[in-house]
Short mmCIF file of N, CA, C and O in Angstrom, two decimals:
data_model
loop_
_atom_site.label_atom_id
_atom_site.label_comp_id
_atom_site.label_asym_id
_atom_site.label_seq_id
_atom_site.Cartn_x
_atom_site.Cartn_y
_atom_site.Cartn_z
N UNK A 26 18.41 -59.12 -47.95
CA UNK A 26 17.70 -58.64 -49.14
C UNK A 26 16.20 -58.79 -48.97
O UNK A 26 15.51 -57.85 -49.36
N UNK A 27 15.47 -60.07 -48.32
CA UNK A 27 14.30 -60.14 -48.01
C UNK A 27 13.59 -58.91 -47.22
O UNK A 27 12.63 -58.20 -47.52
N UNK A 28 14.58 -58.96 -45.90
CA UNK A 28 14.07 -57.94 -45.16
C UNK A 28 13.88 -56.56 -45.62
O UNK A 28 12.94 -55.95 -45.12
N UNK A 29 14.70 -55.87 -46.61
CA UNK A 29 14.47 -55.00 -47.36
C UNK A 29 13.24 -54.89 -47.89
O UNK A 29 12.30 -54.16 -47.58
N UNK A 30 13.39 -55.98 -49.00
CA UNK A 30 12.20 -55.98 -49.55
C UNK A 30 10.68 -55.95 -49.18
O UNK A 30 9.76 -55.39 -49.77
N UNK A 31 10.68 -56.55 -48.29
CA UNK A 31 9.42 -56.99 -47.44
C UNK A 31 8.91 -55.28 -47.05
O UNK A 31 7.91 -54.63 -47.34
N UNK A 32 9.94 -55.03 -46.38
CA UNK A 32 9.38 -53.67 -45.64
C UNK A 32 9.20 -52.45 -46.83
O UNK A 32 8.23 -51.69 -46.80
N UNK A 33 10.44 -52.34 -48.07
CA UNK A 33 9.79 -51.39 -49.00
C UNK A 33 8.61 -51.85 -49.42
O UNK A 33 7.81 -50.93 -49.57
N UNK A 34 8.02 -53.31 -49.76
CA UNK A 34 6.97 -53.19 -50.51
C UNK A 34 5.76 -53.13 -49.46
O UNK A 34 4.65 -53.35 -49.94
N UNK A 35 5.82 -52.87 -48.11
CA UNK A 35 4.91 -52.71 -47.21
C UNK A 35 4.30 -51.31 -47.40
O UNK A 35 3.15 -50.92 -47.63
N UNK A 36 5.47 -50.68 -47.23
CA UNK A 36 5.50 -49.00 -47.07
C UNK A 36 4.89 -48.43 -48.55
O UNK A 36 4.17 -47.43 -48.49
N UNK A 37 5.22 -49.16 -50.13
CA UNK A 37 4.03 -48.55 -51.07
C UNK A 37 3.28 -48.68 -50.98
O UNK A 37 2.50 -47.76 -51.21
N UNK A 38 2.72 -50.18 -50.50
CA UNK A 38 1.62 -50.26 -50.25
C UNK A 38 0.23 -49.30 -48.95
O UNK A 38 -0.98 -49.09 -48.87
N UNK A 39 1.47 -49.04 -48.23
CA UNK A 39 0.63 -47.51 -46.90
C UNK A 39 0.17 -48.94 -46.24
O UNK A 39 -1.06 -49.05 -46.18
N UNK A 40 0.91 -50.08 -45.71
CA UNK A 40 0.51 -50.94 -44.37
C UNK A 40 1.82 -50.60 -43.26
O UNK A 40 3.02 -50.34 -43.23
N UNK A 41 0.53 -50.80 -42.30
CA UNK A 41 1.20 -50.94 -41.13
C UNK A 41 1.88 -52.48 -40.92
O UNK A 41 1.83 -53.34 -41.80
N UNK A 42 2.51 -52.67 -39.62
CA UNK A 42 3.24 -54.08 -39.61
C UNK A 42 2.19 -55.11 -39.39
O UNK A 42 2.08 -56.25 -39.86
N UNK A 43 1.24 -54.26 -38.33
CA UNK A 43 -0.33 -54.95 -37.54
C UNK A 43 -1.25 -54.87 -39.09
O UNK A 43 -2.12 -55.73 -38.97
N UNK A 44 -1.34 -54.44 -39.97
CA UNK A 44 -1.95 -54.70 -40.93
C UNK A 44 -1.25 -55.97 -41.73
O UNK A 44 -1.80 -57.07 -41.83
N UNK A 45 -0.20 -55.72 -42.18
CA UNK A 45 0.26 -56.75 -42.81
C UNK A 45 0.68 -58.07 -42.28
O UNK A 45 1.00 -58.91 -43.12
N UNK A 46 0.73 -58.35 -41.22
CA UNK A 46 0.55 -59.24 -40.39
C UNK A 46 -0.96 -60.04 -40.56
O UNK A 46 -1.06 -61.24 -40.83
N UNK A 47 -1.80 -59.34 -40.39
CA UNK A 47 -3.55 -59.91 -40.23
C UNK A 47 -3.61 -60.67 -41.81
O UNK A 47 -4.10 -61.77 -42.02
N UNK A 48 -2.91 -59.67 -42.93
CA UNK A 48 -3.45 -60.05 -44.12
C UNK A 48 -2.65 -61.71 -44.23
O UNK A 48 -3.09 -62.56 -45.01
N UNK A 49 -1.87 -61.88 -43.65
CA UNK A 49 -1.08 -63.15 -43.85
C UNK A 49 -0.88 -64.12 -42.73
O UNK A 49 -0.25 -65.17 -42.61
N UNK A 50 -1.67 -63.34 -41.90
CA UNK A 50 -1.78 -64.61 -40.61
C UNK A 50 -0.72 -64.91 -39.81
O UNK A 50 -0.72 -65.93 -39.12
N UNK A 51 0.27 -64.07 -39.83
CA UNK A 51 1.03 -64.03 -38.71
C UNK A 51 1.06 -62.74 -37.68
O UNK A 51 0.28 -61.80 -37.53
N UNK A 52 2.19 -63.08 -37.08
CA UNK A 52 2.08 -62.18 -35.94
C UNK A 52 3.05 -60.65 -36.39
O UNK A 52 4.04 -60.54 -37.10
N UNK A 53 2.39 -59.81 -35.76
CA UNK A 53 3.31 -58.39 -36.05
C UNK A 53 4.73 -58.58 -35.63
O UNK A 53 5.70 -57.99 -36.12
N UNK A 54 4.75 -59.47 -34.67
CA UNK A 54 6.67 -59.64 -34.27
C UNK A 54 7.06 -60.11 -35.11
O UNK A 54 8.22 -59.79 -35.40
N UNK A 55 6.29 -61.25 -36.10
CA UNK A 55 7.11 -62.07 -37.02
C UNK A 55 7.22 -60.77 -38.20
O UNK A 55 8.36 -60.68 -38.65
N UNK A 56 6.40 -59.95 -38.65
CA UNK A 56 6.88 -58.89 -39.38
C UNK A 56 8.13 -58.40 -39.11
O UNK A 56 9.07 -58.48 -39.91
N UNK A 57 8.18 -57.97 -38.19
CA UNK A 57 8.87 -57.27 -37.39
C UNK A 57 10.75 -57.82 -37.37
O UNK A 57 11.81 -57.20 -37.29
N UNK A 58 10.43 -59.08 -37.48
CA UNK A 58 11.85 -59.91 -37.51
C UNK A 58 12.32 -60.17 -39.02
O UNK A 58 13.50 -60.41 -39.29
N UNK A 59 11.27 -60.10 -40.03
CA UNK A 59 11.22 -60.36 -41.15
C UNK A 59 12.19 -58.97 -41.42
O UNK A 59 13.19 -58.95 -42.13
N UNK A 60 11.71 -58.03 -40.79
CA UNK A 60 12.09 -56.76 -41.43
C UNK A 60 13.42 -56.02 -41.24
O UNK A 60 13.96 -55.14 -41.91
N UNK A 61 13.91 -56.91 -39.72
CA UNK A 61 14.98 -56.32 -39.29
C UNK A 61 15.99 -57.91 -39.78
O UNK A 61 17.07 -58.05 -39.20
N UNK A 62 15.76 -58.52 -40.36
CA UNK A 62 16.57 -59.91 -40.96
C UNK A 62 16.63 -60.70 -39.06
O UNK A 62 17.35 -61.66 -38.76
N UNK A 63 16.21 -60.37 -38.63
CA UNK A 63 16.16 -61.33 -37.73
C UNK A 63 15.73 -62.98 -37.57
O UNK A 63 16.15 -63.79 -36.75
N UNK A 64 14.98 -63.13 -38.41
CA UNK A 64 14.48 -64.26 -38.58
C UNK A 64 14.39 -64.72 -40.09
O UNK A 64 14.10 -64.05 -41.08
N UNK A 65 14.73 -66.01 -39.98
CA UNK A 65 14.16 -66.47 -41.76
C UNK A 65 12.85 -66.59 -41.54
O UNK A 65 12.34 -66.65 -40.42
N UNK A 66 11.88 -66.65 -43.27
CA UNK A 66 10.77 -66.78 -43.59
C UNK A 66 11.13 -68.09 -44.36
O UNK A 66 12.04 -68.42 -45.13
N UNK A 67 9.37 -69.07 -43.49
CA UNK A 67 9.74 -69.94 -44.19
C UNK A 67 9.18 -70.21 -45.36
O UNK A 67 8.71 -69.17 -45.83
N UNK A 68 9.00 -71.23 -46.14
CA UNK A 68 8.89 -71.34 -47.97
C UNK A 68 7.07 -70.69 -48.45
O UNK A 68 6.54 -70.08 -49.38
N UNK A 69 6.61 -71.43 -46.87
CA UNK A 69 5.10 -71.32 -46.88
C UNK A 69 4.59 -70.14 -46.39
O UNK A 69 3.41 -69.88 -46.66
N UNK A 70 5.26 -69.32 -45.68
CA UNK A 70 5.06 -67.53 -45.94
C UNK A 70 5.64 -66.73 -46.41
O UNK A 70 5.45 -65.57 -46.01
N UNK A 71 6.74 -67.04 -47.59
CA UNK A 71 7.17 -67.07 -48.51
C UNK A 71 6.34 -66.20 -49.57
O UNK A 71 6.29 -65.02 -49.92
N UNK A 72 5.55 -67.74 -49.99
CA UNK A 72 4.56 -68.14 -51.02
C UNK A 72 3.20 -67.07 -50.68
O UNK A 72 2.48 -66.65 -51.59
N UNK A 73 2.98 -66.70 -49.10
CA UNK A 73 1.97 -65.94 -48.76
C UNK A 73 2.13 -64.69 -49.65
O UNK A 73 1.37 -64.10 -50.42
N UNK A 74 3.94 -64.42 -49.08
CA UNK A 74 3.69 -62.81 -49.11
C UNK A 74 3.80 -62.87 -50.70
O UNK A 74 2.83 -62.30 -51.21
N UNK A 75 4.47 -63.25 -51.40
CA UNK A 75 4.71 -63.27 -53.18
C UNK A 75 2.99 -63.32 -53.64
O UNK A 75 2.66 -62.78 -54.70
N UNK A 76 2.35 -63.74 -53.10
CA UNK A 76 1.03 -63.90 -53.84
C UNK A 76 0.09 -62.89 -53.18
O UNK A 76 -0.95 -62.68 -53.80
N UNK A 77 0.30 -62.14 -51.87
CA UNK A 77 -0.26 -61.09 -51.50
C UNK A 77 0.17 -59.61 -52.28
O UNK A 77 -0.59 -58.69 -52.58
N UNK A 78 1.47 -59.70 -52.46
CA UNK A 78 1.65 -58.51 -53.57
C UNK A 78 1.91 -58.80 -55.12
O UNK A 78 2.16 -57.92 -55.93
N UNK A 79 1.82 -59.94 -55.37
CA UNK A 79 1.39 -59.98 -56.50
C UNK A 79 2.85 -60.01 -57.28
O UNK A 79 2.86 -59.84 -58.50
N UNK A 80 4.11 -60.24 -56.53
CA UNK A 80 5.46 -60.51 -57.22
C UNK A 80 6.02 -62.00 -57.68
O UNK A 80 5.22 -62.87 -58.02
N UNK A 81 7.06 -62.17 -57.67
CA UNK A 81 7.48 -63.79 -58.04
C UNK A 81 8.57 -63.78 -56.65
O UNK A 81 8.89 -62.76 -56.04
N UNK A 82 8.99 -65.08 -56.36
CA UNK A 82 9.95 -65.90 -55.31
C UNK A 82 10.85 -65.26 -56.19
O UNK A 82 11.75 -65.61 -55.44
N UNK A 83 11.53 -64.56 -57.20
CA UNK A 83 12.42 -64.12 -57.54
C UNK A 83 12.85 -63.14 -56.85
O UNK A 83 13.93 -62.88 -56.33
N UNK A 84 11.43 -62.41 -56.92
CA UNK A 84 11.80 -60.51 -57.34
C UNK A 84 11.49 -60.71 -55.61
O UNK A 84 11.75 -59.61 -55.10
N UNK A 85 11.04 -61.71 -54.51
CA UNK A 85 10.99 -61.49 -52.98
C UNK A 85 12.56 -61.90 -52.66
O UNK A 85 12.72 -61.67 -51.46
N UNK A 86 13.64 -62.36 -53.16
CA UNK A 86 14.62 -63.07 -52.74
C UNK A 86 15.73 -62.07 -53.42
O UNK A 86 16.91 -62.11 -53.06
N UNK A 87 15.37 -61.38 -54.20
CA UNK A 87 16.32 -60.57 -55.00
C UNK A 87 17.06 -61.22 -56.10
O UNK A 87 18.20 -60.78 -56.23
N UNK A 88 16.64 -62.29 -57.04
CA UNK A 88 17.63 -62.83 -57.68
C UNK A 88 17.90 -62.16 -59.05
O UNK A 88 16.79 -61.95 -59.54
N UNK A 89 18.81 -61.75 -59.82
CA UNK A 89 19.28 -60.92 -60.66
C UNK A 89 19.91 -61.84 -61.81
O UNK A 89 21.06 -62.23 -61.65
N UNK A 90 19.17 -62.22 -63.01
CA UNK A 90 19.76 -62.90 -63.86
C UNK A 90 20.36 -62.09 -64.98
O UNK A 90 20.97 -62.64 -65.89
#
């Protein structure tokens, strides 16, 4: 569900992976793994990306109350 998310809200935004990477200080592979669920994200780039687009740890994790 992350990896979803991550990459639709990349693509409204019109970033590349090498863009969105720089804005959060990691590496384009770690995008890249984020996107294909290859890798977990941990709590503390998490917290990056929720506060770079401006969502909640909810609406990045998918939780549905």
């Amino acid at each position: 569900v992350i990896s979803m998310k991550i990459k639709e809200l990349r693509l409204e935004r019109g970033l590349t992976k090498v863009q969105l990477a720089k804005e959060l200080g990691v590496n384009k592979r770690t995008i890249l793994r984020w996107e294909q669920d290859m890798m977990s994200m941990s709590l503390k780039n998490a917290v990056k990306v929720v506060e770079f687009f401006g969502i909640s740890l909810d609406e990045l994790i998918g939780n549905i109350d």
